[in-house]
Structures are given as C-alpha cells and as structure tokens.
PDB file of C-alpha atoms in Angstrom:
ATOM      1  CA  UNK A   1      -4.004  -6.832  51.533  1.00 46.00           C
ATOM      2  CA  UNK A   2      -5.385  -3.445  51.414  1.00 47.00           C
ATOM      3  CA  UNK A   3      -7.095  -2.486  48.678  1.00 50.00           C
ATOM      4  CA  UNK A   4      -5.242   1.224  48.224  1.00 50.00           C
ATOM      5  CA  UNK A   5      -2.142  -0.949  47.466  1.00 48.00           C
ATOM      6  CA  UNK A   6      -3.503  -2.235  44.330  1.00 51.00           C
ATOM      7  CA  UNK A   7      -3.500   1.152  42.436  1.00 59.00           C
ATOM      8  CA  UNK A   8       0.167   1.791  43.511  1.00 61.00           C
ATOM      9  CA  UNK A   9       1.352  -1.765  42.196  1.00 56.00           C
ATOM     10  CA  UNK A  10      -0.683  -0.840  38.993  1.00 58.00           C
ATOM     11  CA  UNK A  11       0.794   2.947  38.400  1.00 67.00           C
ATOM     12  CA  UNK A  12       4.710   1.484  38.903  1.00 84.00           C
ATOM     13  CA  UNK A  13       4.316  -1.262  36.895  1.00 87.00           C
ATOM     14  CA  UNK A  14       2.899   0.918  34.080  1.00 88.00           C
ATOM     15  CA  UNK A  15       5.452   3.324  34.853  1.00 90.00           C
ATOM     16  CA  UNK A  16       8.073   0.355  34.203  1.00 92.00           C
ATOM     17  CA  UNK A  17       6.846  -0.855  31.415  1.00 94.00           C
ATOM     18  CA  UNK A  18       6.275   2.752  29.760  1.00 95.00           C
ATOM     19  CA  UNK A  19       9.854   3.798  30.377  1.00 94.00           C
ATOM     20  CA  UNK A  20      10.718   7.800  29.587  1.00 95.00           C
ATOM     21  CA  UNK A  21       8.117   7.630  26.740  1.00 95.00           C
ATOM     22  CA  UNK A  22       6.537  11.203  28.047  1.00 95.00           C
ATOM     23  CA  UNK A  23       5.108  13.336  25.534  1.00 95.00           C
ATOM     24  CA  UNK A  24       7.873  15.146  23.665  1.00 96.00           C
ATOM     25  CA  UNK A  25      10.114  12.403  24.677  1.00 97.00           C
ATOM     26  CA  UNK A  26      12.407  11.058  21.135  1.00 97.00           C
ATOM     27  CA  UNK A  27      13.756   7.719  21.457  1.00 97.00           C
ATOM     28  CA  UNK A  28      14.638   4.632  18.876  1.00 97.00           C
ATOM     29  CA  UNK A  29      15.004   1.274  18.151  1.00 96.00           C
ATOM     30  CA  UNK A  30      15.385  -1.080  15.424  1.00 95.00           C
ATOM     31  CA  UNK A  31      12.107  -0.225  14.292  1.00 94.00           C
ATOM     32  CA  UNK A  32      12.768   3.509  13.689  1.00 95.00           C
ATOM     33  CA  UNK A  33      13.018   6.546  15.412  1.00 97.00           C
ATOM     34  CA  UNK A  34       9.813   7.908  17.458  1.00 97.00           C
ATOM     35  CA  UNK A  35       8.748  10.896  19.202  1.00 97.00           C
ATOM     36  CA  UNK A  36       5.874  10.634  21.613  1.00 97.00           C
ATOM     37  CA  UNK A  37       3.079  12.410  20.967  1.00 97.00           C
ATOM     38  CA  UNK A  38       0.267  11.212  23.698  1.00 96.00           C
ATOM     39  CA  UNK A  39       0.652   8.442  26.561  1.00 95.00           C
ATOM     40  CA  UNK A  40      -2.630   6.824  27.452  1.00 96.00           C
ATOM     41  CA  UNK A  41      -3.032   5.425  30.999  1.00 92.00           C
ATOM     42  CA  UNK A  42      -7.057   4.699  30.891  1.00 94.00           C
ATOM     43  CA  UNK A  43      -7.135   0.966  29.916  1.00 95.00           C
ATOM     44  CA  UNK A  44     -10.387   0.951  28.095  1.00 96.00           C
ATOM     45  CA  UNK A  45      -8.933   3.956  25.665  1.00 97.00           C
ATOM     46  CA  UNK A  46      -5.545   1.913  25.457  1.00 97.00           C
ATOM     47  CA  UNK A  47      -7.138  -1.161  24.412  1.00 97.00           C
ATOM     48  CA  UNK A  48      -9.434   0.474  21.888  1.00 97.00           C
ATOM     49  CA  UNK A  49      -6.194   1.985  20.454  1.00 97.00           C
ATOM     50  CA  UNK A  50      -4.127  -0.730  20.272  1.00 97.00           C
ATOM     51  CA  UNK A  51      -7.329  -2.966  19.334  1.00 96.00           C
ATOM     52  CA  UNK A  52      -6.598  -5.605  22.017  1.00 95.00           C
ATOM     53  CA  UNK A  53      -9.038  -6.700  24.699  1.00 95.00           C
ATOM     54  CA  UNK A  54      -7.530  -5.473  27.147  1.00 94.00           C
ATOM     55  CA  UNK A  55      -4.298  -2.917  27.716  1.00 95.00           C
ATOM     56  CA  UNK A  56      -2.959  -0.832  30.458  1.00 93.00           C
ATOM     57  CA  UNK A  57      -1.707   2.145  28.419  1.00 95.00           C
ATOM     58  CA  UNK A  58      -0.619   2.825  25.158  1.00 97.00           C
ATOM     59  CA  UNK A  59       1.825   5.181  23.439  1.00 97.00           C
ATOM     60  CA  UNK A  60       0.883   7.178  20.747  1.00 97.00           C
ATOM     61  CA  UNK A  61       4.139   7.633  18.418  1.00 98.00           C
ATOM     62  CA  UNK A  62       5.327   9.067  15.111  1.00 97.00           C
ATOM     63  CA  UNK A  63       8.200   8.007  13.004  1.00 96.00           C
ATOM     64  CA  UNK A  64      10.623  10.987  12.743  1.00 95.00           C
ATOM     65  CA  UNK A  65      12.697   9.196  10.046  1.00 93.00           C
ATOM     66  CA  UNK A  66       9.986   8.916   7.815  1.00 91.00           C
ATOM     67  CA  UNK A  67       8.424  12.304   6.165  1.00 89.00           C
ATOM     68  CA  UNK A  68       5.313  10.584   5.981  1.00 90.00           C
ATOM     69  CA  UNK A  69       5.142   9.387   8.967  1.00 86.00           C
ATOM     70  CA  UNK A  70       1.468   8.978  10.210  1.00 94.00           C
ATOM     71  CA  UNK A  71       0.914   8.740  14.016  1.00 97.00           C
ATOM     72  CA  UNK A  72      -0.158   5.039  15.533  1.00 97.00           C
ATOM     73  CA  UNK A  73      -0.750   3.684  18.888  1.00 97.00           C
ATOM     74  CA  UNK A  74       2.061   1.204  20.361  1.00 97.00           C
ATOM     75  CA  UNK A  75       1.959  -0.727  23.429  1.00 96.00           C
ATOM     76  CA  UNK A  76       5.537  -2.648  23.786  1.00 95.00           C
ATOM     77  CA  UNK A  77       7.361  -2.467  26.769  1.00 95.00           C
ATOM     78  CA  UNK A  78      10.502  -0.593  27.160  1.00 96.00           C
ATOM     79  CA  UNK A  79      13.404  -2.532  26.691  1.00 95.00           C
ATOM     80  CA  UNK A  80      17.496  -2.221  26.669  1.00 95.00           C
ATOM     81  CA  UNK A  81      16.749  -2.087  22.723  1.00 96.00           C
ATOM     82  CA  UNK A  82      15.439   0.985  22.929  1.00 97.00           C
ATOM     83  CA  UNK A  83      17.371   4.216  23.447  1.00 97.00           C
ATOM     84  CA  UNK A  84      16.013   7.692  24.904  1.00 97.00           C
ATOM     85  CA  UNK A  85      17.328  10.642  22.245  1.00 97.00           C
ATOM     86  CA  UNK A  86      15.435  13.205  24.338  1.00 96.00           C
ATOM     87  CA  UNK A  87      13.479  13.424  27.689  1.00 94.00           C
ATOM     88  CA  UNK A  88      10.108  14.503  27.360  1.00 92.00           C
ATOM     89  CA  UNK A  89       8.033  16.385  30.046  1.00 79.00           C
ATOM     90  CA  UNK A  90       7.944  15.044  33.354  1.00 76.00           C
ATOM     91  CA  UNK A  91       5.591  12.599  34.578  1.00 64.00           C
ATOM     92  CA  UNK A  92       2.329  13.967  36.168  1.00 62.00           C
ATOM     93  CA  UNK A  93       2.397  14.308  40.019  1.00 64.00           C
ATOM     94  CA  UNK A  94       0.253  11.075  42.052  1.00 60.00           C
ATOM     95  CA  UNK A  95      -0.701  13.253  44.683  1.00 56.00           C
ATOM     96  CA  UNK A  96      -1.775  16.958  44.960  1.00 55.00           C
ATOM     97  CA  UNK A  97      -0.155  18.808  47.427  1.00 57.00           C
ATOM     98  CA  UNK A  98      -1.746  19.671  50.611  1.00 57.00           C
ATOM     99  CA  UNK A  99      -3.463  23.043  50.503  1.00 56.00           C
TER     100      UNK A  99
END
C-alpha cells in the first residue's frame, strides 16, 4: 500500500468523526447546546486534553445553556443525535494552491 494514502484515510476518518464541528459552530444534543471554540487535530495534544492514551482529535466546546459554562474538551464522534444549529468556519484546505 502506498504510504501517502494513509494520511488521507486518517484525515477523512477524522472529518467524518468530527462532523460539522468547526470553530464557531453551535450544535445540540441531549447533553446541552455547545459552541465549538477549537478543533484540535494534533493527536498528542488531543490525547492530553482528553486524558487518554491516544486520540486523533478533540473539540473544545462551551455549553451555551449554562451561564457559567466553562470550556471543556470532548472526543465523542458526531452522531444522528447531534443537531447542527449554526455552521462554523469552513474546514481548512488540505493542499495549498500551486503558485
């Protein structure tokens, strides 16, 4: 298998797992309504934030239904029980345009 395919597979898996949770997005589920503050895609930083041995990504969110809502990291995948209320920033481009 070509080694250059692996990063693309990981990136597409991360995109599916994160779903539309980009900075600025607001989504809701049974646990609350959350504003996405930061999307962390560095696996080492994500694992540290989630206090796990490994992670591919983490999302730092704030519950907008709680007046005292403090930011916290989540690593749960996007599911059908999550509902997007407001879109966030578009995902970053994978490749820079040729000069």
